[in-house]
Tab-separated table of C-alpha atoms and ligand atoms in Angstrom:
chain	number	residue	atom	x	y	z
A	922	UNK	CA	-2.204	-22.803	32.003
A	923	UNK	CA	0.797	-23.371	29.830
A	924	UNK	CA	3.349	-26.115	30.267
A	925	UNK	CA	6.692	-24.742	31.455
A	926	UNK	CA	8.704	-27.948	31.827
A	927	UNK	CA	8.252	-31.223	30.044
A	928	UNK	CA	10.346	-34.365	29.811
A	929	UNK	CA	9.840	-37.277	27.469
A	930	UNK	CA	11.370	-40.643	28.249
A	931	UNK	CA	14.190	-38.974	30.191
A	932	UNK	CA	17.029	-41.300	31.100
A	933	UNK	CA	20.219	-40.941	33.065
A	934	UNK	CA	22.446	-43.993	33.367
A	935	UNK	CA	25.772	-44.137	35.170
A	936	UNK	CA	28.550	-46.450	34.085
A	937	UNK	CA	29.743	-48.542	37.016
A	938	UNK	CA	32.216	-51.437	37.194
A	939	UNK	CA	29.220	-53.795	37.496
A	940	UNK	CA	27.298	-52.366	34.554
A	941	UNK	CA	24.922	-49.521	33.779
A	942	UNK	CA	23.117	-48.045	36.748
A	943	UNK	CA	19.674	-46.880	35.649
A	944	UNK	CA	19.286	-43.879	37.985
A	945	UNK	CA	16.513	-42.269	35.919
A	946	UNK	CA	14.788	-44.625	33.552
A	947	UNK	CA	12.216	-43.159	31.195
A	948	UNK	CA	10.548	-40.331	33.085
A	949	UNK	CA	7.705	-38.388	31.444
A	950	UNK	CA	6.543	-35.327	33.295
A	951	UNK	CA	4.881	-31.997	32.668
A	952	UNK	CA	4.773	-29.029	35.016
A	953	UNK	CA	2.445	-26.140	34.289
A	954	UNK	CA	3.602	-22.611	34.946
A	955	UNK	CA	3.099	-21.562	38.561
A	956	UNK	CA	2.564	-25.148	39.739
A	957	UNK	CA	4.536	-27.555	41.887
A	958	UNK	CA	5.315	-31.151	41.072
A	959	UNK	CA	6.321	-33.103	44.163
A	960	UNK	CA	8.789	-35.914	43.461
A	961	UNK	CA	8.824	-38.527	46.203
A	962	UNK	CA	10.685	-41.755	46.779
A	963	UNK	CA	13.229	-43.382	49.054
A	964	UNK	CA	16.945	-42.694	49.102
A	965	UNK	CA	18.691	-43.677	45.879
A	966	UNK	CA	15.569	-43.862	43.709
A	967	UNK	CA	16.929	-41.152	41.399
A	968	UNK	CA	15.215	-37.960	42.574
A	969	UNK	CA	18.303	-35.749	42.635
A	970	UNK	CA	19.562	-37.218	39.396
A	971	UNK	CA	16.192	-36.431	37.807
A	972	UNK	CA	16.335	-32.846	39.110
A	973	UNK	CA	19.864	-32.333	37.836
A	974	UNK	CA	19.103	-33.958	34.492
A	975	UNK	CA	16.060	-31.730	33.925
A	976	UNK	CA	18.303	-28.675	34.382
A	977	UNK	CA	21.010	-30.344	32.299
A	978	UNK	CA	23.402	-29.878	35.214
A	979	UNK	CA	24.055	-33.514	34.448
A	980	UNK	CA	23.699	-34.571	30.850
A	981	UNK	CA	20.890	-37.078	30.345
A	982	UNK	CA	21.638	-40.371	28.629
A	983	UNK	CA	18.517	-40.113	26.512
A	984	UNK	CA	15.104	-38.559	26.120
A	985	UNK	CA	13.923	-35.012	25.727
A	986	UNK	CA	13.528	-31.944	27.928
A	987	UNK	CA	11.523	-28.894	26.959
A	988	UNK	CA	11.464	-25.498	28.643
A	989	UNK	CA	8.589	-23.406	27.285
A	990	UNK	CA	8.676	-25.693	24.272
A	991	UNK	CA	12.411	-25.132	23.664
A	992	UNK	CA	14.321	-28.371	23.272
A	993	UNK	CA	17.089	-28.287	25.910
A	994	UNK	CA	18.719	-31.416	24.542
A	995	UNK	CA	19.278	-29.665	21.223
A	996	UNK	CA	21.210	-26.851	22.920
A	997	UNK	CA	24.977	-26.626	23.141
A	998	UNK	CA	26.816	-26.031	26.429
A	999	UNK	CA	26.796	-22.260	26.030
A	1000	UNK	CA	23.075	-22.150	25.311
A	1001	UNK	CA	22.388	-24.434	28.276
A	1002	UNK	CA	24.434	-22.144	30.519
A	1003	UNK	CA	22.371	-19.171	29.406
A	1004	UNK	CA	19.263	-21.031	30.614
A	1005	UNK	CA	20.478	-20.932	34.213
A	1006	UNK	CA	18.904	-17.507	34.700
A	1007	UNK	CA	15.561	-19.183	34.007
A	1008	UNK	CA	16.106	-22.442	35.886
A	1009	UNK	CA	17.701	-22.744	39.303
A	1010	UNK	CA	18.223	-25.282	42.045
A	1011	UNK	CA	17.978	-25.175	45.842
A	1012	UNK	CA	19.966	-27.884	47.610
A	1013	UNK	CA	19.338	-30.054	50.616
A	1014	UNK	CA	22.264	-29.188	52.779
A	1015	UNK	CA	22.694	-25.438	52.893
A	1016	UNK	CA	25.936	-25.891	54.791
A	1017	UNK	CA	27.880	-27.899	52.259
A	1018	UNK	CA	26.410	-26.078	49.270
A	1019	UNK	CA	27.580	-22.661	50.527
A	1020	UNK	CA	31.226	-21.668	50.341
A	1021	UNK	CA	32.194	-21.076	54.015
A	1022	UNK	CA	34.688	-18.384	53.046
A	1023	UNK	CA	32.074	-16.169	51.434
A	1024	UNK	CA	29.907	-13.663	53.279
A	1025	UNK	CA	26.150	-13.564	52.764
A	1026	UNK	CA	26.638	-10.564	50.484
A	1027	UNK	CA	29.149	-12.474	48.354
A	1028	UNK	CA	27.056	-15.637	48.307
A	1029	UNK	CA	23.952	-13.840	47.082
A	1030	UNK	CA	25.934	-11.717	44.614
A	1031	UNK	CA	27.747	-14.687	43.093
A	1032	UNK	CA	25.034	-16.067	40.758
A	1033	UNK	CA	24.328	-12.561	39.450
A	1034	UNK	CA	28.003	-11.805	38.839
A	1035	UNK	CA	28.514	-15.155	37.095
A	1036	UNK	CA	25.594	-14.256	34.824
A	1037	UNK	CA	26.986	-10.759	34.141
A	1038	UNK	CA	24.120	-9.027	35.896
A	1039	UNK	CA	24.712	-5.619	37.506
A	1040	UNK	CA	28.085	-5.394	35.790
A	1041	UNK	CA	29.738	-2.172	37.020
A	1042	UNK	CA	26.578	-1.216	38.898
A	1043	UNK	CA	27.595	-1.765	42.522
A	1044	UNK	CA	24.758	0.383	43.778
A	1045	UNK	CA	22.159	-1.602	41.831
A	1046	UNK	CA	23.719	-4.853	43.038
A	1047	UNK	CA	23.675	-3.703	46.675
A	1048	UNK	CA	20.052	-2.698	46.345
A	1049	UNK	CA	19.134	-6.028	44.787
A	1050	UNK	CA	20.927	-7.961	47.556
A	1051	UNK	CA	19.160	-5.884	50.182
A	1052	UNK	CA	15.801	-6.620	48.521
A	1053	UNK	CA	16.564	-10.335	48.256
A	1054	UNK	CA	17.585	-10.562	51.918
A	1055	UNK	CA	14.377	-8.837	52.858
A	1056	UNK	CA	12.333	-11.153	50.612
A	1057	UNK	CA	13.760	-14.305	52.174
A	1058	UNK	CA	13.635	-12.935	55.709
A	1059	UNK	CA	17.337	-12.334	56.430
A	1060	UNK	CA	18.062	-9.312	58.640
A	1061	UNK	CA	20.146	-6.596	57.045
A	1062	UNK	CA	22.679	-6.767	59.862
A	1063	UNK	CA	23.686	-10.218	58.582
A	1064	UNK	CA	24.929	-8.877	55.231
A	1065	UNK	CA	28.570	-9.464	56.127
A	1066	UNK	CA	28.100	-12.568	58.272
A	1067	UNK	CA	29.417	-15.975	57.220
A	1068	UNK	CA	27.377	-19.189	56.869
A	1069	UNK	CA	28.841	-20.786	60.036
A	1070	UNK	CA	27.494	-17.906	62.099
A	1071	UNK	CA	23.924	-18.784	61.109
A	1072	UNK	CA	21.500	-21.582	61.963
A	1073	UNK	CA	20.277	-24.075	59.359
A	1074	UNK	CA	17.091	-22.171	58.567
A	1075	UNK	CA	18.948	-18.948	57.831
A	1076	UNK	CA	21.524	-20.792	55.758
A	1077	UNK	CA	18.719	-22.243	53.681
A	1078	UNK	CA	17.320	-18.729	53.282
A	1079	UNK	CA	20.660	-17.815	51.669
A	1080	UNK	CA	20.192	-20.775	49.312
A	1081	UNK	CA	16.748	-19.476	48.404
A	1082	UNK	CA	18.072	-15.930	47.884
A	1083	UNK	CA	20.841	-17.236	45.626
A	1084	UNK	CA	18.353	-19.155	43.513
A	1085	UNK	CA	16.034	-16.153	43.289
A	1086	UNK	CA	18.795	-13.668	42.506
A	1087	UNK	CA	18.752	-14.285	38.759
A	1088	UNK	CA	14.922	-14.098	38.614
A	1089	UNK	CA	14.266	-17.661	37.449
A	1090	UNK	CA	10.862	-19.045	36.541
A	1091	UNK	CA	11.594	-22.653	37.436
A	1092	UNK	CA	13.322	-23.950	40.567
A	1093	UNK	CA	14.236	-27.522	41.420
A	1094	UNK	CA	14.046	-27.729	45.211
A	1095	UNK	CA	16.078	-30.816	46.153
A	1096	UNK	CA	15.089	-31.791	49.697
A	1097	UNK	CA	15.371	-28.148	50.799
A	1098	UNK	CA	13.992	-28.792	54.274
A	1099	UNK	CA	15.171	-32.347	54.987
A	1100	UNK	CA	18.175	-31.207	57.018
A	1101	UNK	CA	16.150	-28.764	59.132
A	1102	UNK	CA	14.250	-29.042	62.406
A	1103	UNK	CA	10.521	-29.539	61.967
A	1104	UNK	CA	9.608	-26.026	63.154
A	1105	UNK	CA	12.122	-24.475	60.763
A	1106	UNK	CA	10.913	-26.747	57.941
A	1107	UNK	CA	7.497	-25.129	58.111
A	1108	UNK	CA	9.027	-21.642	57.895
A	1109	UNK	CA	11.028	-22.490	54.786
A	1110	UNK	CA	8.054	-24.255	53.160
A	1111	UNK	CA	5.896	-21.197	53.844
A	1112	UNK	CA	8.566	-18.945	52.388
A	1113	UNK	CA	8.713	-21.066	49.212
A	1114	UNK	CA	4.919	-21.024	48.909
A	1115	UNK	CA	4.760	-17.235	49.422
A	1116	UNK	CA	7.419	-16.748	46.762
A	1117	UNK	CA	5.512	-18.961	44.379
A	1118	UNK	CA	2.335	-16.983	44.912
A	1119	UNK	CA	4.066	-13.595	44.558
A	1120	UNK	CA	6.305	-14.445	41.631
A	1121	UNK	CA	4.427	-17.179	39.803
A	1122	UNK	CA	7.339	-19.583	40.286
A	1123	UNK	CA	7.193	-23.168	39.092
A	1124	UNK	CA	8.739	-25.843	41.313
A	1125	UNK	CA	9.892	-29.398	41.145
A	1126	UNK	CA	9.952	-30.248	44.818
A	1127	UNK	CA	11.998	-33.320	45.696
A	1128	UNK	CA	11.608	-35.114	49.007
A	1129	UNK	CA	11.658	-38.575	50.539
A	1130	UNK	CA	8.878	-37.521	52.902
A	1131	UNK	CA	5.319	-37.528	51.559
A	1132	UNK	CA	4.083	-35.397	54.452
A	1133	UNK	CA	6.338	-32.537	53.296
A	1134	UNK	CA	4.840	-32.387	49.790
A	1135	UNK	CA	1.321	-32.642	51.120
A	1136	UNK	CA	1.131	-28.877	51.461
A	1137	UNK	CA	3.295	-27.614	48.676
A	1138	UNK	CA	2.440	-29.778	45.633
A	1139	UNK	CA	-0.294	-29.654	43.036
A	1140	UNK	CA	0.718	-32.967	41.578
A	1141	UNK	CA	2.856	-35.766	43.008
A	1142	UNK	CA	5.071	-38.253	41.255
A	1143	UNK	CA	6.243	-41.308	43.180
A	1144	UNK	CA	9.543	-42.766	42.008
A	1145	UNK	CA	10.909	-46.221	42.607
A	1146	UNK	CA	14.309	-47.212	41.290
A	1147	UNK	CA	14.458	-44.709	38.468
A	1148	UNK	CA	10.856	-45.163	37.368
A	1149	UNK	CA	7.633	-43.326	38.026
A	1150	UNK	CA	5.281	-45.809	39.688
A	1151	UNK	CA	2.417	-43.423	40.323
A	1152	UNK	CA	1.503	-39.859	39.395
A	1153	UNK	CA	-1.635	-37.983	40.364
A	1154	UNK	CA	-3.012	-34.661	41.536
A	1155	UNK	CA	-2.155	-34.340	45.215
A	1156	UNK	CA	-5.629	-34.868	46.659
A	1157	UNK	CA	-6.234	-37.874	44.471
A	1158	UNK	CA	-2.898	-39.412	45.469
A	1159	UNK	CA	-3.569	-39.041	49.166
A	1160	UNK	CA	-7.185	-40.173	48.971
A	1161	UNK	CA	-6.683	-42.985	46.498
A	1162	UNK	CA	-3.063	-44.184	46.617
A	1163	UNK	CA	-3.044	-47.108	44.222
A	1164	UNK	CA	0.453	-48.456	43.758
A	1165	UNK	CA	1.585	-50.815	46.531
A	1166	UNK	CA	4.759	-48.727	46.919
A	1167	UNK	CA	2.831	-45.471	47.346
A	1168	UNK	CA	0.665	-47.188	49.921
A	1169	UNK	CA	3.792	-48.309	51.761
A	1170	UNK	CA	5.181	-44.773	51.701
A	1171	UNK	CA	1.940	-43.395	53.090
A	1172	UNK	CA	1.927	-45.993	55.845
A	1173	UNK	CA	5.459	-44.893	56.742
A	1174	UNK	CA	4.287	-41.360	57.580
A	1175	UNK	CA	4.571	-41.383	61.347
A	1176	UNK	CA	1.234	-41.085	63.035
A	1177	UNK	CA	0.741	-41.776	66.706
A	1178	UNK	CA	-1.903	-44.451	66.175
A	1179	UNK	CA	-0.099	-46.421	63.486
A	1180	UNK	CA	1.117	-49.869	64.399
A	1181	UNK	CA	4.893	-49.848	64.119
A	1182	UNK	CA	4.897	-53.435	62.911
A	1183	UNK	CA	2.859	-52.371	59.885
A	1184	UNK	CA	5.570	-49.902	59.046
A	1185	UNK	CA	8.325	-52.502	59.176
A	1186	UNK	CA	6.367	-54.981	57.148
A	1187	UNK	CA	6.441	-52.792	54.050
A	1188	UNK	CA	10.225	-52.746	54.064
A	1189	UNK	CA	10.502	-56.509	53.867
A	1190	UNK	CA	11.939	-58.231	50.825
A	1191	UNK	CA	15.039	-57.882	48.777
A	1192	UNK	CA	15.798	-54.543	47.139
A	1193	UNK	CA	16.806	-55.297	43.597
A	1194	UNK	CA	19.745	-53.531	42.031
A	1195	UNK	CA	19.369	-50.544	39.723
A	1196	UNK	CA	22.414	-51.880	37.845
A	1197	UNK	CA	21.347	-53.630	34.633
A	1198	UNK	CA	17.828	-54.023	36.072
A	1199	UNK	CA	15.823	-57.070	35.077
A	1200	UNK	CA	12.587	-56.739	33.168
A	1201	UNK	CA	9.400	-56.725	35.172
A	1202	UNK	CA	8.250	-54.526	37.996
A	1203	UNK	CA	11.164	-53.215	40.054
A	1204	UNK	CA	9.084	-53.228	43.207
A	1205	UNK	CA	8.040	-56.867	42.762
A	1206	UNK	CA	10.521	-58.276	45.282
A	1207	UNK	CA	9.118	-56.110	48.054
A	1208	UNK	CA	5.485	-56.085	46.989
A	1209	UNK	CA	3.022	-57.842	49.285
A	1210	UNK	CA	0.750	-58.547	46.277
A	1211	UNK	CA	3.414	-59.868	43.904
A	1212	UNK	CA	2.386	-62.386	41.217
A	1213	UNK	CA	4.477	-64.392	38.874
A	1214	UNK	CA	3.750	-62.167	35.895
A	1215	UNK	CA	5.090	-59.120	37.790
A	1216	UNK	CA	8.593	-60.567	37.501
A	1217	UNK	CA	8.349	-61.127	33.775
A	1218	UNK	CA	6.486	-58.249	32.182
A	1219	UNK	CA	7.463	-54.628	31.914
A	1220	UNK	CA	4.915	-52.369	33.574
A	1221	UNK	CA	3.564	-49.292	31.886
A	1222	UNK	CA	1.722	-46.409	33.522
A	1223	UNK	CA	-2.030	-46.698	33.091
A	1224	UNK	CA	-4.535	-43.930	33.644
A	1225	UNK	CA	-6.949	-45.301	36.258
A	1226	UNK	CA	-8.765	-41.999	36.902
A	1227	UNK	CA	-8.438	-38.579	35.260
A	1228	UNK	CA	-4.748	-37.569	35.487
A	1229	UNK	CA	-4.055	-40.477	37.840
A	1230	UNK	CA	-1.449	-42.884	36.459
A	1231	UNK	CA	-0.312	-46.122	38.072
A	1232	UNK	CA	2.345	-48.594	36.976
A	1233	UNK	CA	0.662	-51.700	38.352
A	1234	UNK	CA	-1.718	-53.760	36.220
A	1235	UNK	CA	-3.289	-55.207	39.373
A	1236	UNK	CA	-3.942	-51.973	41.229
A	1237	UNK	CA	-7.711	-52.084	40.773
A	1238	UNK	CA	-7.849	-55.696	42.021
A	1239	UNK	CA	-5.594	-54.900	44.974
A	1240	UNK	CA	-7.614	-51.873	45.912
A	1241	UNK	CA	-11.000	-53.186	44.842
B	2554	ATP	N1	27.696	-39.761	39.709
B	2554	ATP	C1	27.192	-40.959	39.940
B	2554	ATP	N2	27.844	-42.082	39.563
B	2554	ATP	C2	27.332	-43.316	39.769
B	2554	ATP	N3	26.149	-43.540	40.353
B	2554	ATP	C3	25.441	-42.463	40.765
B	2554	ATP	C4	25.928	-41.123	40.590
B	2554	ATP	N4	25.003	-40.264	41.099
B	2554	ATP	C5	24.008	-41.026	41.578
B	2554	ATP	N5	24.273	-42.340	41.372
B	2554	ATP	C6	23.379	-43.461	41.724
B	2554	ATP	O1	22.131	-43.210	41.106
B	2554	ATP	C7	21.069	-43.619	41.943
B	2554	ATP	C8	20.162	-42.444	42.196
B	2554	ATP	O2	20.846	-41.481	42.989
B	2554	ATP	P1	20.173	-40.113	43.439
B	2554	ATP	O3	21.191	-39.341	44.184
B	2554	ATP	O4	19.557	-39.462	42.256
B	2554	ATP	O5	19.033	-40.622	44.403
B	2554	ATP	P2	18.080	-39.785	45.368
B	2554	ATP	O6	16.713	-40.311	45.146
B	2554	ATP	O7	18.306	-38.341	45.192
B	2554	ATP	O8	18.568	-40.247	46.803
B	2554	ATP	P3	18.657	-39.405	48.172
B	2554	ATP	O9	17.263	-39.404	48.738
B	2554	ATP	O10	19.587	-40.223	49.014
B	2554	ATP	O11	19.163	-38.049	47.872
B	2554	ATP	C9	21.715	-44.183	43.207
B	2554	ATP	O12	21.775	-45.582	43.076
B	2554	ATP	C10	23.091	-43.577	43.199
B	2554	ATP	O13	24.017	-44.418	43.854
B	2555	MG	MG1	18.978	-36.812	46.465
């Protein structure tokens, strides 16, 4: 399998009145063609910023991004724009990301028209839109409907059709099912998995909910305050979660027989600020296993099993 997307030490900092906010702070990732990387972490840990930075929708502060070995950071604005037929994004809230004044036809046509596809070929465009609606499971009778006339699941299907319209290879799915009812979530996840199988798509699938990526990912990266704290093939991550934060996230997956007090316990402690972060482990203040050295030393990812990386020097002791 060949690597489609790679980042090296990717950083995105935001200037704030209180200093630099390290939203994405040195992320290294690789996604093979046709595979899905799940990116998981709590609100504000930098998932969306990472997704946008990888597509250069937001310019990174530092680091490198490669698409099929091409250096995206070396490209100028025009070259980056031309990449948007290869790399697309699906957003969390299909309501606010769709222009309410545009019909489904217009919404699906828009990315193609912006990219000068089907120029002067109305018939070809109509046919393509019909095909796309069929692919994502939107009835033909809805062609001239408006987003407000549809439920959340169908609106997200428009989002998927828009992303697919330019025939991309890579799609960043930013919490695409988080705003949907559980039953509808499964339908959209199945649709995304079917599309991946049929078209060989590569996904970065962002979510705050580990149970959502359980089905769709090949590999999972857990983020905490701009950093990757653990990365592993999916099965390995679920069977051998090794970073205290990953363990806390797993405990937070609601299961009927889990003690609610256990869930609350993991959220104890002060959340440190991502603005001018101090050296040392960023999870230290909430970690039940914290030691003095955790506050002082920077933590690097270590490979504790094949392709399983953990940013905690004490993980084997904790889990041993
Ligand atoms: N344009 C911006 N200017 C300043 N700070 C920003 C900006 N965008 C994001 N941030 C900050 O960067 C951090 C990461 O935000 P981001 O939206 O990437 O998190 P997230 O993991 O996607 O969260 P959520 O699960 O809520 O979507 C947050 O602290 C956020 O406040
Ligand atoms: Mg987000």
